[in-house]
Coordinates of N, CA and C in Angstrom, one line a residue:
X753 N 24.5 -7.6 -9.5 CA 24.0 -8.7 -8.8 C 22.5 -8.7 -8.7
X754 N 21.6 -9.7 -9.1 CA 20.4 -10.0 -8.9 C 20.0 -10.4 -7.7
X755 N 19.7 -9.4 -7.2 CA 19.4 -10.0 -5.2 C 17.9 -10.5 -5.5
X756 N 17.7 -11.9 -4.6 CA 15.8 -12.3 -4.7 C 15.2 -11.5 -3.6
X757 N 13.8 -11.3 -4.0 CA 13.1 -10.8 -3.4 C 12.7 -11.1 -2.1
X758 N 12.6 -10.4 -1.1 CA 12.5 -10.6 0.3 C 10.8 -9.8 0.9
X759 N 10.4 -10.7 1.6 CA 9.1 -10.3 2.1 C 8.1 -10.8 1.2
X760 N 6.7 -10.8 1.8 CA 5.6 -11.5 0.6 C 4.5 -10.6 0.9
X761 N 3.8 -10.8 0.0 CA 2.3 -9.3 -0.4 C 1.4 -10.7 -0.9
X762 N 0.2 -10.1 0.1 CA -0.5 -11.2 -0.4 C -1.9 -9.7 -1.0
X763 N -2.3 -10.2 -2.2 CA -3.4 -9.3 -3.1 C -4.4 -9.6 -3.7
X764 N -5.5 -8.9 -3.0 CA -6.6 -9.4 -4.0 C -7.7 -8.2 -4.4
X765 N -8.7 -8.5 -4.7 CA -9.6 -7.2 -4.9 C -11.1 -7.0 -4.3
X766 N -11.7 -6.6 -3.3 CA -12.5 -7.1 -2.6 C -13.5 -6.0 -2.8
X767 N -14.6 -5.9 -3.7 CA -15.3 -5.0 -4.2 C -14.6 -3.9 -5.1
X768 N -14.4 -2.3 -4.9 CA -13.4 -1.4 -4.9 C -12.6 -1.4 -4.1
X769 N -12.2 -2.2 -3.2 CA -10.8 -2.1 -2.1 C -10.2 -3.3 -2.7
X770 N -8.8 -2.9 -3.0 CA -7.4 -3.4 -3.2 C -7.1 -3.5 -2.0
X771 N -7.3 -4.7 -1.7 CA -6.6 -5.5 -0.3 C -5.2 -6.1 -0.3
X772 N -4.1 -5.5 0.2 CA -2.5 -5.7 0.8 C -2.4 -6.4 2.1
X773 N -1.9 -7.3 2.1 CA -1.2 -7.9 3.2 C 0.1 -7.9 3.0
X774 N 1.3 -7.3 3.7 CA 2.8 -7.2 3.8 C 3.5 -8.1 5.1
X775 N 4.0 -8.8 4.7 CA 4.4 -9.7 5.8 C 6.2 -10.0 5.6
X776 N 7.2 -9.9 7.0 CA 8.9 -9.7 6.1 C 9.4 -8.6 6.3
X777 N 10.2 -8.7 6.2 CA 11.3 -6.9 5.8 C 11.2 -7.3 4.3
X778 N 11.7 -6.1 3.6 CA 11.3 -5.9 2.2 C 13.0 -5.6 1.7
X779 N 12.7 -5.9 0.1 CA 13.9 -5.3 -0.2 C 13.2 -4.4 -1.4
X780 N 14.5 -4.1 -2.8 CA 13.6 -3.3 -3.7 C 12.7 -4.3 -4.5
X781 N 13.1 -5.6 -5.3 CA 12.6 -7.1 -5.7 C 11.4 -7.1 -5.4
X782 N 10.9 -7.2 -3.8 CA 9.9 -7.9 -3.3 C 8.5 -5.9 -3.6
X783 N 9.2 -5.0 -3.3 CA 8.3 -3.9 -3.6 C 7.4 -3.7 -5.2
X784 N 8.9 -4.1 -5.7 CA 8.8 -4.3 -7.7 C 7.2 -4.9 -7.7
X785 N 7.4 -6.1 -7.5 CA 6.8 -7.3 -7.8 C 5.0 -6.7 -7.0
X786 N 5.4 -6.4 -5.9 CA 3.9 -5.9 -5.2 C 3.6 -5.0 -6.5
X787 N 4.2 -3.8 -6.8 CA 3.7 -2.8 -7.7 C 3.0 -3.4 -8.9
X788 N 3.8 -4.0 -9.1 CA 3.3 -5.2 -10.7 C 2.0 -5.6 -10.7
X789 N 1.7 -6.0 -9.1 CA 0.2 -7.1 -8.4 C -0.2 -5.7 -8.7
X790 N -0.5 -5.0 -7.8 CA -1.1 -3.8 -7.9 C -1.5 -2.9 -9.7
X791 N -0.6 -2.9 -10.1 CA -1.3 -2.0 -11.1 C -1.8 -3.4 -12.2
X792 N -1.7 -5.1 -11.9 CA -2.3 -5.8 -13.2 C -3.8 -5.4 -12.5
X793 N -4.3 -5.6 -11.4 CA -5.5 -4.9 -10.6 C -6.4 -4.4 -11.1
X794 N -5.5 -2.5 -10.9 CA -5.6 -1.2 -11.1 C -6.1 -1.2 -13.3
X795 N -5.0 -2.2 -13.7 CA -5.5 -1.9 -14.9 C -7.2 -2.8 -15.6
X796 N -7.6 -4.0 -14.7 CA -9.2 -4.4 -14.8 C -9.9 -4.0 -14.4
X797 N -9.6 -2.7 -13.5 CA -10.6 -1.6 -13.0 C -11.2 -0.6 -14.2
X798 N -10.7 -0.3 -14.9 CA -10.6 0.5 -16.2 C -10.8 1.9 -16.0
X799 N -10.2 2.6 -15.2 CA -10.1 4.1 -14.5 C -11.6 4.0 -13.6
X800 N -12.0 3.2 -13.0 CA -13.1 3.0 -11.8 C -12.1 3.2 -10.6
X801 N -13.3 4.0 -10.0 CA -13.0 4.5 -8.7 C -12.5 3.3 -7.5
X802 N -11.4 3.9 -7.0 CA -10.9 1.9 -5.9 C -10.0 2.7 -4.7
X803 N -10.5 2.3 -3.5 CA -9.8 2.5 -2.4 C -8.5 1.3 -2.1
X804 N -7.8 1.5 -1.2 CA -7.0 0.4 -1.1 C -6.6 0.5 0.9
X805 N -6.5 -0.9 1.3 CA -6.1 -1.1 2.2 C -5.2 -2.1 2.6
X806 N -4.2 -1.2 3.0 CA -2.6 -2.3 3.1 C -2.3 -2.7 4.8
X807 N -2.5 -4.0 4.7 CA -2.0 -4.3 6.3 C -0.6 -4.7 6.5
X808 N 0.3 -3.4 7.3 CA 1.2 -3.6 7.7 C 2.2 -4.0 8.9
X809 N 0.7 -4.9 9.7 CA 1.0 -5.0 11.0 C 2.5 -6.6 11.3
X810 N 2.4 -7.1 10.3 CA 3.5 -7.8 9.5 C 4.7 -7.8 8.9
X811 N 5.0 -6.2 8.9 CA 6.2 -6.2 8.2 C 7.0 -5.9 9.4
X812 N 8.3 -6.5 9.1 CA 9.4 -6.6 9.4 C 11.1 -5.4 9.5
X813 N 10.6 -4.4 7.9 CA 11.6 -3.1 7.9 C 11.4 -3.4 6.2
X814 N 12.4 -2.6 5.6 CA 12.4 -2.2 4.2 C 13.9 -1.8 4.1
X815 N 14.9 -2.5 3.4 CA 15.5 -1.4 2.7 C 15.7 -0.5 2.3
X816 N 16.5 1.1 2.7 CA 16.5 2.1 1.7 C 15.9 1.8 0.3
X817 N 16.7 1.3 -0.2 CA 16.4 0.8 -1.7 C 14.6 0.4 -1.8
X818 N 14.1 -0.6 -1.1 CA 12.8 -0.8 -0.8 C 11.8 0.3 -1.0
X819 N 12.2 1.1 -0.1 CA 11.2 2.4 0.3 C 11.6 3.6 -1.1
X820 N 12.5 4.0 -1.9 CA 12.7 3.9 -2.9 C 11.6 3.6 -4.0
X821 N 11.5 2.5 -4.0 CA 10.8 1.9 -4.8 C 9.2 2.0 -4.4
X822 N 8.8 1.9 -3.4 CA 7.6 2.2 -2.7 C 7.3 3.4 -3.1
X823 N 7.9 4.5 -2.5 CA 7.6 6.0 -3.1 C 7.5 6.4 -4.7
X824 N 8.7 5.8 -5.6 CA 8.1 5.9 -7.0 C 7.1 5.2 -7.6
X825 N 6.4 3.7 -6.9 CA 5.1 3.1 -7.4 C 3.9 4.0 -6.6
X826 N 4.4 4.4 -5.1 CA 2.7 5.8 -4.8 C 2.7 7.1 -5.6
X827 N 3.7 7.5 -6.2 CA 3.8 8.5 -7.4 C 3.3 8.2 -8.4
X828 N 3.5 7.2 -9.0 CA 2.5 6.6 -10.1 C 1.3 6.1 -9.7
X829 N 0.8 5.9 -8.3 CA -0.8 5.9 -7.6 C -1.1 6.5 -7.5
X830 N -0.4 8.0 -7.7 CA -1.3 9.5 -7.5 C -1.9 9.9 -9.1
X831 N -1.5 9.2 -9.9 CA -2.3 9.5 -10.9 C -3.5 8.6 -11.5
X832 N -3.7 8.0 -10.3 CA -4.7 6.3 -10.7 C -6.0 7.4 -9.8
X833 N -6.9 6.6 -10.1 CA -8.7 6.7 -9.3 C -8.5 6.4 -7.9
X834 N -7.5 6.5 -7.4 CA -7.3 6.1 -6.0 C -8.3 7.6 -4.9
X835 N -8.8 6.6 -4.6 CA -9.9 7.7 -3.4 C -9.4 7.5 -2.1
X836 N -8.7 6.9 -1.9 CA -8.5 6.2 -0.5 C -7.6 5.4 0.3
X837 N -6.6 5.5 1.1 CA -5.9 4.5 1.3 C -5.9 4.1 2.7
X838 N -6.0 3.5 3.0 CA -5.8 3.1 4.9 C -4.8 1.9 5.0
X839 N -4.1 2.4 6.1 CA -3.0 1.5 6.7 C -3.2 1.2 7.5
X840 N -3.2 -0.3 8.2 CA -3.5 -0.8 9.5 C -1.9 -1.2 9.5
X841 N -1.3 -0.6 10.5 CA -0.4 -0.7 11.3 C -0.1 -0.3 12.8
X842 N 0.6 -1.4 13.6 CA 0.1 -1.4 14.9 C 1.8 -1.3 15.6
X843 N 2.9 -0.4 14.5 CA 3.7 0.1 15.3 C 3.9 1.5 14.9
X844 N 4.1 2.3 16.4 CA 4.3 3.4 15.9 C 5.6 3.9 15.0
X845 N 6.2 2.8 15.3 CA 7.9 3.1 14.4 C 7.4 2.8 13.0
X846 N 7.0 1.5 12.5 CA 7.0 1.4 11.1 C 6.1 2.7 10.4
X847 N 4.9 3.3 11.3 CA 4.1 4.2 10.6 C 5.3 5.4 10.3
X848 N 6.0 6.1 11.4 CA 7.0 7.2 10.8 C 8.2 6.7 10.0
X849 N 8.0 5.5 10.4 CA 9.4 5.4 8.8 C 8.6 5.3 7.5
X850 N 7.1 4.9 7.3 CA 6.4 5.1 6.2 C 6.0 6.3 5.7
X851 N 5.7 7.0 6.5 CA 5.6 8.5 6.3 C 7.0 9.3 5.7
X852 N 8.5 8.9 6.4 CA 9.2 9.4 6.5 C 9.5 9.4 5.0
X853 N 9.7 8.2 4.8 CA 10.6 7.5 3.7 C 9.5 7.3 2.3
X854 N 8.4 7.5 2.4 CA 7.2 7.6 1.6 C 6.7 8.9 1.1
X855 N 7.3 10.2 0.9 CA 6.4 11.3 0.7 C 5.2 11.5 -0.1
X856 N 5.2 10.6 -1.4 CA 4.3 11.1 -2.0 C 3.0 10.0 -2.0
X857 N 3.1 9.8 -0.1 CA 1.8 9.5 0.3 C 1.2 10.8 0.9
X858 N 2.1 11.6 0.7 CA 1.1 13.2 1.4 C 0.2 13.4 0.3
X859 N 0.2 13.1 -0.7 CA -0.7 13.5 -1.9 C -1.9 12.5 -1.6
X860 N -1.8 11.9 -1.3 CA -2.9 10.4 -0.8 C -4.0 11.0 0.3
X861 N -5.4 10.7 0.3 CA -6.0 10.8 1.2 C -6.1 9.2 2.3
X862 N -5.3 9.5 3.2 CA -4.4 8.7 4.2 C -4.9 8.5 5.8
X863 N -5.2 7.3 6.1 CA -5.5 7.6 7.2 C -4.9 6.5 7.6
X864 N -5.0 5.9 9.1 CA -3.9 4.7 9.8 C -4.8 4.1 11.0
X865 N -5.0 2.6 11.0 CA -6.0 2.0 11.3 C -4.8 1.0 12.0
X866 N -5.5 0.9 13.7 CA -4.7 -0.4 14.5 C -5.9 -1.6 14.1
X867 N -7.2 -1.3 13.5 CA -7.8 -3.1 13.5 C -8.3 -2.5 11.7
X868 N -8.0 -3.7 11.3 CA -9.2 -4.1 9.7 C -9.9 -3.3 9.6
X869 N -11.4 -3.9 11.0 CA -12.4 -3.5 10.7 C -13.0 -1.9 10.1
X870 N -12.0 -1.3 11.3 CA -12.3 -0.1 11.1 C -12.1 0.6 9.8
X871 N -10.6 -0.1 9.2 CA -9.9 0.7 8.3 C -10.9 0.1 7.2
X872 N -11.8 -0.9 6.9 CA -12.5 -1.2 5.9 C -14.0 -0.3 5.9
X873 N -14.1 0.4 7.2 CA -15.7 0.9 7.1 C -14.7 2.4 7.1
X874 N -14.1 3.1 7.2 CA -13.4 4.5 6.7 C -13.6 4.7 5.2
X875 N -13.2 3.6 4.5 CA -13.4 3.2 3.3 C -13.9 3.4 2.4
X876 N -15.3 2.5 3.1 CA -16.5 2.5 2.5 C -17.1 4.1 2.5
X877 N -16.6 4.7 3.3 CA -17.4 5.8 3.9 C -16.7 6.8 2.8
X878 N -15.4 6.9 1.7 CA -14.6 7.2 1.6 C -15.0 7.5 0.2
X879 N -15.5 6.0 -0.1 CA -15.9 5.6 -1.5 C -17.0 6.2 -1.5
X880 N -17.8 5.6 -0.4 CA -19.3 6.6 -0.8 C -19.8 8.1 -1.0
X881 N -18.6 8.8 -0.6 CA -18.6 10.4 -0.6 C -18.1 10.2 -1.6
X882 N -16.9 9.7 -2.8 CA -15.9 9.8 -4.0 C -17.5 10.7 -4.7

């Protein structure tokens, strides 16, 4: 059965920060399709150094299957130019079920931001040491 995709990613590229917005519960569909955004990105970067910041003060939950999919596209982001990632999320539940259900964001230099602003000047600070 072809289930549709659930949840929306909004993506763009804002200097070297890959900017995520997650808004929804997710299924595996809607994770696919983010990864897809992400690495057409990742590949006009041309192995250049890029931080990324995903705001997940919007999402809703994930599917097993979802989070699945999430962990084998940050496995394939541990071998990308990634210097950096920050999460702005403003529940403590969604952060340990991302951690939980995410491991190979332990390979990630990771940090977890309740406002933007902050999580964009960590960043920068992030990039500027790379």
């Amino acid at each position: 059965m072809n289930r549709l995709s659930q949840g929306t990613t909004d993506v763009k590229l804002n200097g070297q920060v890959i900017e995520a917005i997650f808004s929804g519960s997710f299924n595996e569909n809607a994770i696919n399709e983010y990864a897809r955004k992400i690495k057409a990105i990742i590949d006009t970067l041309h192995s250049a150094k890029f931080a990324m910041l995903v705001d997940d003060r919007a999402v809703e939950g994930g599917t097993p299957e979802a989070y699945a999919a999430l962990n084998k596209y940050n496995e394939w982001l541990n071998s990308q130019a990634l210097v950096a990632k920050a999460f702005v999320i403003d529940s403590s539940m969604t952060r340990s079920i991302l951690k939980q259900r995410t491991p190979a964001l332990g390979k990630q230099n990771v940090a977890y931001f309740e406002d933007v602003a902050q999580a964009r000047e960590w960043l920068q600070n992030q990039l500027a040491a790379a």
